[in-house]
mmCIF file with all atom_site columns, C-alpha atoms in Angstrom:
data_model
loop_
_atom_site.group_PDB
_atom_site.id
_atom_site.type_symbol
_atom_site.label_atom_id
_atom_site.label_alt_id
_atom_site.label_comp_id
_atom_site.label_asym_id
_atom_site.label_entity_id
_atom_site.label_seq_id
_atom_site.pdbx_PDB_ins_code
_atom_site.Cartn_x
_atom_site.Cartn_y
_atom_site.Cartn_z
_atom_site.occupancy
_atom_site.B_iso_or_equiv
_atom_site.pdbx_formal_charge
_atom_site.auth_seq_id
_atom_site.auth_comp_id
_atom_site.auth_asym_id
_atom_site.auth_atom_id
_atom_site.pdbx_PDB_model_num
ATOM 1   C CA . MET A 1 1   ? -48.509 15.392  43.742 1.00 93.00 ? 200 MET A CA 1
ATOM 2   C CA . HIS A 1 2   ? -47.466 13.027  42.080 1.00 90.00 ? 201 HIS A CA 1
ATOM 3   C CA . LYS A 1 3   ? -46.024 13.649  38.165 1.00 91.00 ? 202 LYS A CA 1
ATOM 4   C CA . PRO A 1 4   ? -45.285 10.141  35.666 1.00 95.00 ? 203 PRO A CA 1
ATOM 5   C CA . HIS A 1 5   ? -43.199 11.269  33.179 1.00 95.00 ? 204 HIS A CA 1
ATOM 6   C CA . VAL A 1 6   ? -45.947 10.384  30.187 1.00 97.00 ? 205 VAL A CA 1
ATOM 7   C CA . THR A 1 7   ? -43.946 8.509   27.423 1.00 97.00 ? 206 THR A CA 1
ATOM 8   C CA . VAL A 1 8   ? -44.764 6.934   23.650 1.00 98.00 ? 207 VAL A CA 1
ATOM 9   C CA . ALA A 1 9   ? -43.356 4.036   22.235 1.00 98.00 ? 208 ALA A CA 1
ATOM 10  C CA . ALA A 1 10  ? -43.401 3.144   18.429 1.00 98.00 ? 209 ALA A CA 1
ATOM 11  C CA . ILE A 1 11  ? -43.317 -0.468  18.020 1.00 98.00 ? 210 ILE A CA 1
ATOM 12  C CA . VAL A 1 12  ? -43.162 -1.179  14.158 1.00 98.00 ? 211 VAL A CA 1
ATOM 13  C CA . LYS A 1 13  ? -43.155 -4.206  12.690 1.00 98.00 ? 212 LYS A CA 1
ATOM 14  C CA . LYS A 1 14  ? -42.280 -5.369  8.879  1.00 97.00 ? 213 LYS A CA 1
ATOM 15  C CA . GLN A 1 15  ? -42.685 -9.028  8.210  1.00 94.00 ? 214 GLN A CA 1
ATOM 16  C CA . ASN A 1 16  ? -41.104 -10.847 11.052 1.00 94.00 ? 215 ASN A CA 1
ATOM 17  C CA . GLU A 1 17  ? -38.431 -7.537  11.787 1.00 98.00 ? 216 GLU A CA 1
ATOM 18  C CA . PHE A 1 18  ? -38.618 -4.679  14.193 1.00 98.00 ? 217 PHE A CA 1
ATOM 19  C CA . LEU A 1 19  ? -37.590 -1.290  14.223 1.00 98.00 ? 218 LEU A CA 1
ATOM 20  C CA . LEU A 1 20  ? -34.932 -0.026  16.431 1.00 98.00 ? 219 LEU A CA 1
ATOM 21  C CA . VAL A 1 21  ? -32.666 2.425   17.201 1.00 98.00 ? 220 VAL A CA 1
ATOM 22  C CA . LYS A 1 22  ? -29.724 3.104   18.673 1.00 98.00 ? 221 LYS A CA 1
ATOM 23  C CA . GLU A 1 23  ? -28.674 5.847   20.657 1.00 97.00 ? 222 GLU A CA 1
ATOM 24  C CA . ARG A 1 24  ? -26.525 6.948   23.844 1.00 93.00 ? 223 ARG A CA 1
ATOM 25  C CA . ASP A 1 25  ? -28.446 6.617   27.396 1.00 87.00 ? 224 ASP A CA 1
ATOM 26  C CA . LYS A 1 26  ? -27.806 9.867   28.735 1.00 82.00 ? 225 LYS A CA 1
ATOM 27  C CA . LEU A 1 27  ? -27.243 9.078   32.041 1.00 81.00 ? 226 LEU A CA 1
ATOM 28  C CA . THR A 1 28  ? -25.153 6.296   31.757 1.00 84.00 ? 227 THR A CA 1
ATOM 29  C CA . LYS A 1 29  ? -23.248 7.388   28.130 1.00 88.00 ? 228 LYS A CA 1
ATOM 30  C CA . GLN A 1 30  ? -23.644 3.434   27.039 1.00 94.00 ? 229 GLN A CA 1
ATOM 31  C CA . ILE A 1 31  ? -24.728 2.789   23.808 1.00 97.00 ? 230 ILE A CA 1
ATOM 32  C CA . CYS A 1 32  ? -27.854 0.983   24.010 1.00 97.00 ? 231 CYS A CA 1
ATOM 33  C CA . TYR A 1 33  ? -31.325 0.330   21.546 1.00 98.00 ? 232 TYR A CA 1
ATOM 34  C CA . ASN A 1 34  ? -35.308 1.277   22.344 1.00 98.00 ? 233 ASN A CA 1
ATOM 35  C CA . GLN A 1 35  ? -38.015 1.719   20.113 1.00 98.00 ? 234 GLN A CA 1
ATOM 36  C CA . PRO A 1 36  ? -38.642 4.699   18.433 1.00 98.00 ? 235 PRO A CA 1
ATOM 37  C CA . ALA A 1 37  ? -39.689 7.002   21.751 1.00 98.00 ? 236 ALA A CA 1
ATOM 38  C CA . GLY A 1 38  ? -40.174 10.073  23.651 1.00 96.00 ? 237 GLY A CA 1
ATOM 39  C CA . HIS A 1 39  ? -42.154 12.180  25.604 1.00 96.00 ? 238 HIS A CA 1
ATOM 40  C CA . LEU A 1 40  ? -45.635 13.612  25.086 1.00 97.00 ? 239 LEU A CA 1
ATOM 41  C CA . GLU A 1 41  ? -45.453 17.414  23.768 1.00 97.00 ? 240 GLU A CA 1
ATOM 42  C CA . GLN A 1 42  ? -48.469 20.056  25.264 1.00 95.00 ? 241 GLN A CA 1
ATOM 43  C CA . ASN A 1 43  ? -51.691 19.997  22.346 1.00 95.00 ? 242 ASN A CA 1
ATOM 44  C CA . GLU A 1 44  ? -50.426 16.403  21.204 1.00 96.00 ? 243 GLU A CA 1
ATOM 45  C CA . THR A 1 45  ? -52.426 13.135  20.867 1.00 97.00 ? 244 THR A CA 1
ATOM 46  C CA . LEU A 1 46  ? -50.683 9.881   22.639 1.00 98.00 ? 245 LEU A CA 1
ATOM 47  C CA . ALA A 1 47  ? -51.022 8.612   18.489 1.00 98.00 ? 246 ALA A CA 1
ATOM 48  C CA . GLN A 1 48  ? -49.397 11.850  16.943 1.00 98.00 ? 247 GLN A CA 1
ATOM 49  C CA . ALA A 1 49  ? -46.295 11.830  19.790 1.00 98.00 ? 248 ALA A CA 1
ATOM 50  C CA . ALA A 1 50  ? -45.723 8.250   18.577 1.00 98.00 ? 249 ALA A CA 1
ATOM 51  C CA . SER A 1 51  ? -46.089 9.455   14.621 1.00 98.00 ? 250 SER A CA 1
ATOM 52  C CA . ARG A 1 52  ? -43.651 12.756  15.460 1.00 98.00 ? 251 ARG A CA 1
ATOM 53  C CA . GLU A 1 53  ? -40.756 10.728  17.248 1.00 98.00 ? 252 GLU A CA 1
ATOM 54  C CA . LEU A 1 54  ? -40.661 7.794   14.715 1.00 98.00 ? 253 LEU A CA 1
ATOM 55  C CA . LEU A 1 55  ? -40.351 10.503  12.303 1.00 98.00 ? 254 LEU A CA 1
ATOM 56  C CA . GLU A 1 56  ? -37.615 12.095  14.231 1.00 98.00 ? 255 GLU A CA 1
ATOM 57  C CA . GLU A 1 57  ? -35.886 9.309   15.086 1.00 98.00 ? 256 GLU A CA 1
ATOM 58  C CA . THR A 1 58  ? -36.454 7.023   12.078 1.00 98.00 ? 257 THR A CA 1
ATOM 59  C CA . GLY A 1 59  ? -37.169 9.377   9.325  1.00 98.00 ? 258 GLY A CA 1
ATOM 60  C CA . LEU A 1 60  ? -40.127 7.512   8.650  1.00 98.00 ? 259 LEU A CA 1
ATOM 61  C CA . ALA A 1 61  ? -43.067 8.757   8.307  1.00 97.00 ? 260 ALA A CA 1
ATOM 62  C CA . LEU A 1 62  ? -45.930 5.847   9.656  1.00 98.00 ? 261 LEU A CA 1
ATOM 63  C CA . ALA A 1 63  ? -49.992 6.039   11.339 1.00 97.00 ? 262 ALA A CA 1
ATOM 64  C CA . PRO A 1 64  ? -49.847 3.816   14.055 1.00 98.00 ? 263 PRO A CA 1
ATOM 65  C CA . ILE A 1 65  ? -52.287 0.864   13.365 1.00 98.00 ? 264 ILE A CA 1
ATOM 66  C CA . GLY A 1 66  ? -53.525 -0.326  17.201 1.00 98.00 ? 265 GLY A CA 1
ATOM 67  C CA . PHE A 1 67  ? -52.523 0.634   20.894 1.00 98.00 ? 266 PHE A CA 1
ATOM 68  C CA . LEU A 1 68  ? -51.160 -1.829  22.281 1.00 98.00 ? 267 LEU A CA 1
ATOM 69  C CA . GLY A 1 69  ? -51.127 -0.958  25.999 1.00 97.00 ? 268 GLY A CA 1
ATOM 70  C CA . VAL A 1 70  ? -50.291 1.117   29.539 1.00 98.00 ? 269 VAL A CA 1
ATOM 71  C CA . TYR A 1 71  ? -46.650 0.176   30.323 1.00 98.00 ? 270 TYR A CA 1
ATOM 72  C CA . ASN A 1 72  ? -45.667 1.729   33.960 1.00 96.00 ? 271 ASN A CA 1
ATOM 73  C CA . LEU A 1 73  ? -41.871 1.772   35.312 1.00 92.00 ? 272 LEU A CA 1
ATOM 74  C CA . HIS A 1 74  ? -40.352 2.732   38.135 1.00 93.00 ? 273 HIS A CA 1
ATOM 75  C CA . ALA A 1 75  ? -36.917 2.797   36.479 1.00 85.00 ? 274 ALA A CA 1
ATOM 76  C CA . ASP A 1 76  ? -33.552 2.109   38.440 1.00 81.00 ? 275 ASP A CA 1
ATOM 77  C CA . ASN A 1 77  ? -33.140 6.159   37.925 1.00 81.00 ? 276 ASN A CA 1
ATOM 78  C CA . ALA A 1 78  ? -35.927 7.046   40.083 1.00 86.00 ? 277 ALA A CA 1
ATOM 79  C CA . VAL A 1 79  ? -37.967 7.786   37.603 1.00 88.00 ? 278 VAL A CA 1
ATOM 80  C CA . HIS A 1 80  ? -41.308 6.703   37.090 1.00 95.00 ? 279 HIS A CA 1
ATOM 81  C CA . TYR A 1 81  ? -42.271 6.689   33.175 1.00 95.00 ? 280 TYR A CA 1
ATOM 82  C CA . LEU A 1 82  ? -45.547 6.145   32.312 1.00 96.00 ? 281 LEU A CA 1
ATOM 83  C CA . ARG A 1 83  ? -45.697 4.613   28.471 1.00 97.00 ? 282 ARG A CA 1
ATOM 84  C CA . PHE A 1 84  ? -48.220 4.242   25.959 1.00 98.00 ? 283 PHE A CA 1
ATOM 85  C CA . CYS A 1 85  ? -47.657 2.040   23.342 1.00 98.00 ? 284 CYS A CA 1
ATOM 86  C CA . PHE A 1 86  ? -48.583 2.013   19.950 1.00 98.00 ? 285 PHE A CA 1
ATOM 87  C CA . LEU A 1 87  ? -48.091 -0.360  17.043 1.00 98.00 ? 286 LEU A CA 1
ATOM 88  C CA . PHE A 1 88  ? -47.071 0.816   13.482 1.00 98.00 ? 287 PHE A CA 1
ATOM 89  C CA . GLU A 1 89  ? -46.595 -1.767  10.237 1.00 97.00 ? 288 GLU A CA 1
ATOM 90  C CA . ALA A 1 90  ? -44.312 -0.909  7.659  1.00 97.00 ? 289 ALA A CA 1
ATOM 91  C CA . PRO A 1 91  ? -44.997 -1.997  4.459  1.00 96.00 ? 290 PRO A CA 1
ATOM 92  C CA . ASN A 1 92  ? -42.502 -4.678  2.974  1.00 92.00 ? 291 ASN A CA 1
ATOM 93  C CA . ASN A 1 93  ? -41.239 -2.055  0.257  1.00 94.00 ? 292 ASN A CA 1
ATOM 94  C CA . ILE A 1 94  ? -40.331 1.018   2.776  1.00 95.00 ? 293 ILE A CA 1
ATOM 95  C CA . LYS A 1 95  ? -36.958 3.428   2.803  1.00 94.00 ? 294 LYS A CA 1
ATOM 96  C CA . ALA A 1 96  ? -34.244 2.728   5.110  1.00 95.00 ? 295 ALA A CA 1
ATOM 97  C CA . PRO A 1 97  ? -34.948 4.628   8.215  1.00 97.00 ? 296 PRO A CA 1
ATOM 98  C CA . THR A 1 98  ? -32.523 7.573   8.299  1.00 96.00 ? 297 THR A CA 1
ATOM 99  C CA . PRO A 1 99  ? -32.452 9.898   11.781 1.00 96.00 ? 298 PRO A CA 1
ATOM 100 C CA . ILE A 1 100 ? -33.673 13.178  11.778 1.00 96.00 ? 299 ILE A CA 1
ATOM 101 C CA . ASP A 1 101 ? -32.580 13.438  15.336 1.00 95.00 ? 300 ASP A CA 1
ATOM 102 C CA . SER A 1 102 ? -28.471 13.653  15.986 1.00 93.00 ? 301 SER A CA 1
ATOM 103 C CA . ASP A 1 103 ? -29.057 11.518  19.231 1.00 93.00 ? 302 ASP A CA 1
ATOM 104 C CA . ILE A 1 104 ? -30.029 8.776   17.447 1.00 97.00 ? 303 ILE A CA 1
ATOM 105 C CA . ILE A 1 105 ? -27.203 7.283   16.204 1.00 97.00 ? 304 ILE A CA 1
ATOM 106 C CA . SER A 1 106 ? -28.870 4.434   13.466 1.00 97.00 ? 305 SER A CA 1
ATOM 107 C CA . ALA A 1 107 ? -32.057 2.489   13.277 1.00 98.00 ? 306 ALA A CA 1
ATOM 108 C CA . ASN A 1 108 ? -31.958 -0.930  12.001 1.00 98.00 ? 307 ASN A CA 1
ATOM 109 C CA . TRP A 1 109 ? -34.388 -3.831  11.602 1.00 98.00 ? 308 TRP A CA 1
ATOM 110 C CA . HIS A 1 110 ? -33.861 -6.329  13.902 1.00 98.00 ? 309 HIS A CA 1
ATOM 111 C CA . THR A 1 111 ? -35.922 -9.904  14.552 1.00 98.00 ? 310 THR A CA 1
ATOM 112 C CA . LEU A 1 112 ? -36.723 -10.867 18.186 1.00 98.00 ? 311 LEU A CA 1
ATOM 113 C CA . GLU A 1 113 ? -33.650 -12.629 19.220 1.00 98.00 ? 312 GLU A CA 1
ATOM 114 C CA . GLN A 1 114 ? -31.876 -10.296 18.340 1.00 98.00 ? 313 GLN A CA 1
ATOM 115 C CA . ILE A 1 115 ? -33.389 -7.650  20.062 1.00 98.00 ? 314 ILE A CA 1
ATOM 116 C CA . LYS A 1 116 ? -32.630 -10.439 22.829 1.00 98.00 ? 315 LYS A CA 1
ATOM 117 C CA . SER A 1 117 ? -28.869 -10.385 22.796 1.00 98.00 ? 316 SER A CA 1
ATOM 118 C CA . LEU A 1 118 ? -28.695 -6.456  22.824 1.00 98.00 ? 317 LEU A CA 1
ATOM 119 C CA . PRO A 1 119 ? -28.463 -4.012  25.367 1.00 97.00 ? 318 PRO A CA 1
ATOM 120 C CA . LEU A 1 120 ? -31.238 -2.095  25.846 1.00 97.00 ? 319 LEU A CA 1
ATOM 121 C CA . ARG A 1 121 ? -32.822 0.777   27.109 1.00 94.00 ? 320 ARG A CA 1
ATOM 122 C CA . SER A 1 122 ? -35.423 -1.155  29.384 1.00 92.00 ? 321 SER A CA 1
ATOM 123 C CA . PRO A 1 123 ? -37.100 -3.413  30.333 1.00 94.00 ? 322 PRO A CA 1
ATOM 124 C CA . LEU A 1 124 ? -39.713 -2.281  28.322 1.00 96.00 ? 323 LEU A CA 1
ATOM 125 C CA . VAL A 1 125 ? -38.203 -2.625  25.316 1.00 97.00 ? 324 VAL A CA 1
ATOM 126 C CA . LEU A 1 126 ? -37.936 -6.029  25.197 1.00 98.00 ? 325 LEU A CA 1
ATOM 127 C CA . LYS A 1 127 ? -42.065 -6.164  26.722 1.00 98.00 ? 326 LYS A CA 1
ATOM 128 C CA . CYS A 1 128 ? -42.969 -4.307  24.302 1.00 98.00 ? 327 CYS A CA 1
ATOM 129 C CA . VAL A 1 129 ? -41.827 -6.491  21.003 1.00 98.00 ? 328 VAL A CA 1
ATOM 130 C CA . GLU A 1 130 ? -42.916 -9.772  22.897 1.00 98.00 ? 329 GLU A CA 1
ATOM 131 C CA . ASP A 1 131 ? -46.758 -8.480  23.665 1.00 98.00 ? 330 ASP A CA 1
ATOM 132 C CA . SER A 1 132 ? -47.249 -7.289  20.033 1.00 98.00 ? 331 SER A CA 1
ATOM 133 C CA . LEU A 1 133 ? -46.442 -10.653 19.189 1.00 97.00 ? 332 LEU A CA 1
ATOM 134 C CA . SER A 1 134 ? -49.074 -12.237 22.317 1.00 97.00 ? 333 SER A CA 1
ATOM 135 C CA . LYS A 1 135 ? -51.396 -9.577  22.010 1.00 96.00 ? 334 LYS A CA 1
ATOM 136 C CA . LYS A 1 136 ? -53.786 -8.379  19.746 1.00 96.00 ? 335 LYS A CA 1
ATOM 137 C CA . ALA A 1 137 ? -53.571 -4.319  19.786 1.00 97.00 ? 336 ALA A CA 1
ATOM 138 C CA . LEU A 1 138 ? -56.950 -2.340  20.550 1.00 98.00 ? 337 LEU A CA 1
ATOM 139 C CA . ARG A 1 139 ? -58.596 0.003   18.342 1.00 97.00 ? 338 ARG A CA 1
ATOM 140 C CA . LEU A 1 140 ? -57.066 3.423   18.382 1.00 97.00 ? 339 LEU A CA 1
ATOM 141 C CA . ASP A 1 141 ? -60.282 4.966   19.560 1.00 96.00 ? 340 ASP A CA 1
ATOM 142 C CA . THR A 1 142 ? -60.012 3.064   22.628 1.00 96.00 ? 341 THR A CA 1
ATOM 143 C CA . ILE A 1 143 ? -57.702 6.093   23.426 1.00 96.00 ? 342 ILE A CA 1
ATOM 144 C CA . TYR A 1 144 ? -60.047 9.224   23.588 1.00 94.00 ? 343 TYR A CA 1
ATOM 145 C CA . ASP A 1 145 ? -58.929 12.084  22.387 1.00 88.00 ? 344 ASP A CA 1
ATOM 146 C CA . ASP A 1 146 ? -60.770 15.641  22.844 1.00 81.00 ? 345 ASP A CA 1
#
């Protein structure tokens, strides 16, 4: 049976900027940018996983305000990712991000135009940002959790 990698991502908006993390790709060793994102862990909901990843990678404790969608990616590394993307809104006076995860080099705010010029971890990074600007987020209860 095929088992895709279930991942979550946090689109964090503050006015006209988005929070991205700078990291080194473990396969290519290249510096790249991504949303705070990672794998779903046992016994957590998708929304909890997104909040956990956000905290680990930026030091920011926020709750999602909406569900942006499910993204299907067959990556160049032959891995199939099933990404669940959540929308977060940061207050204007939020503290500076401070990554806890040692794999994260830094976390910073970027405009859409800046994001378009960065080396991105995958095409989903830009796709999710653009979708957050063009699509209405779904309610969190769109996803059933028992």
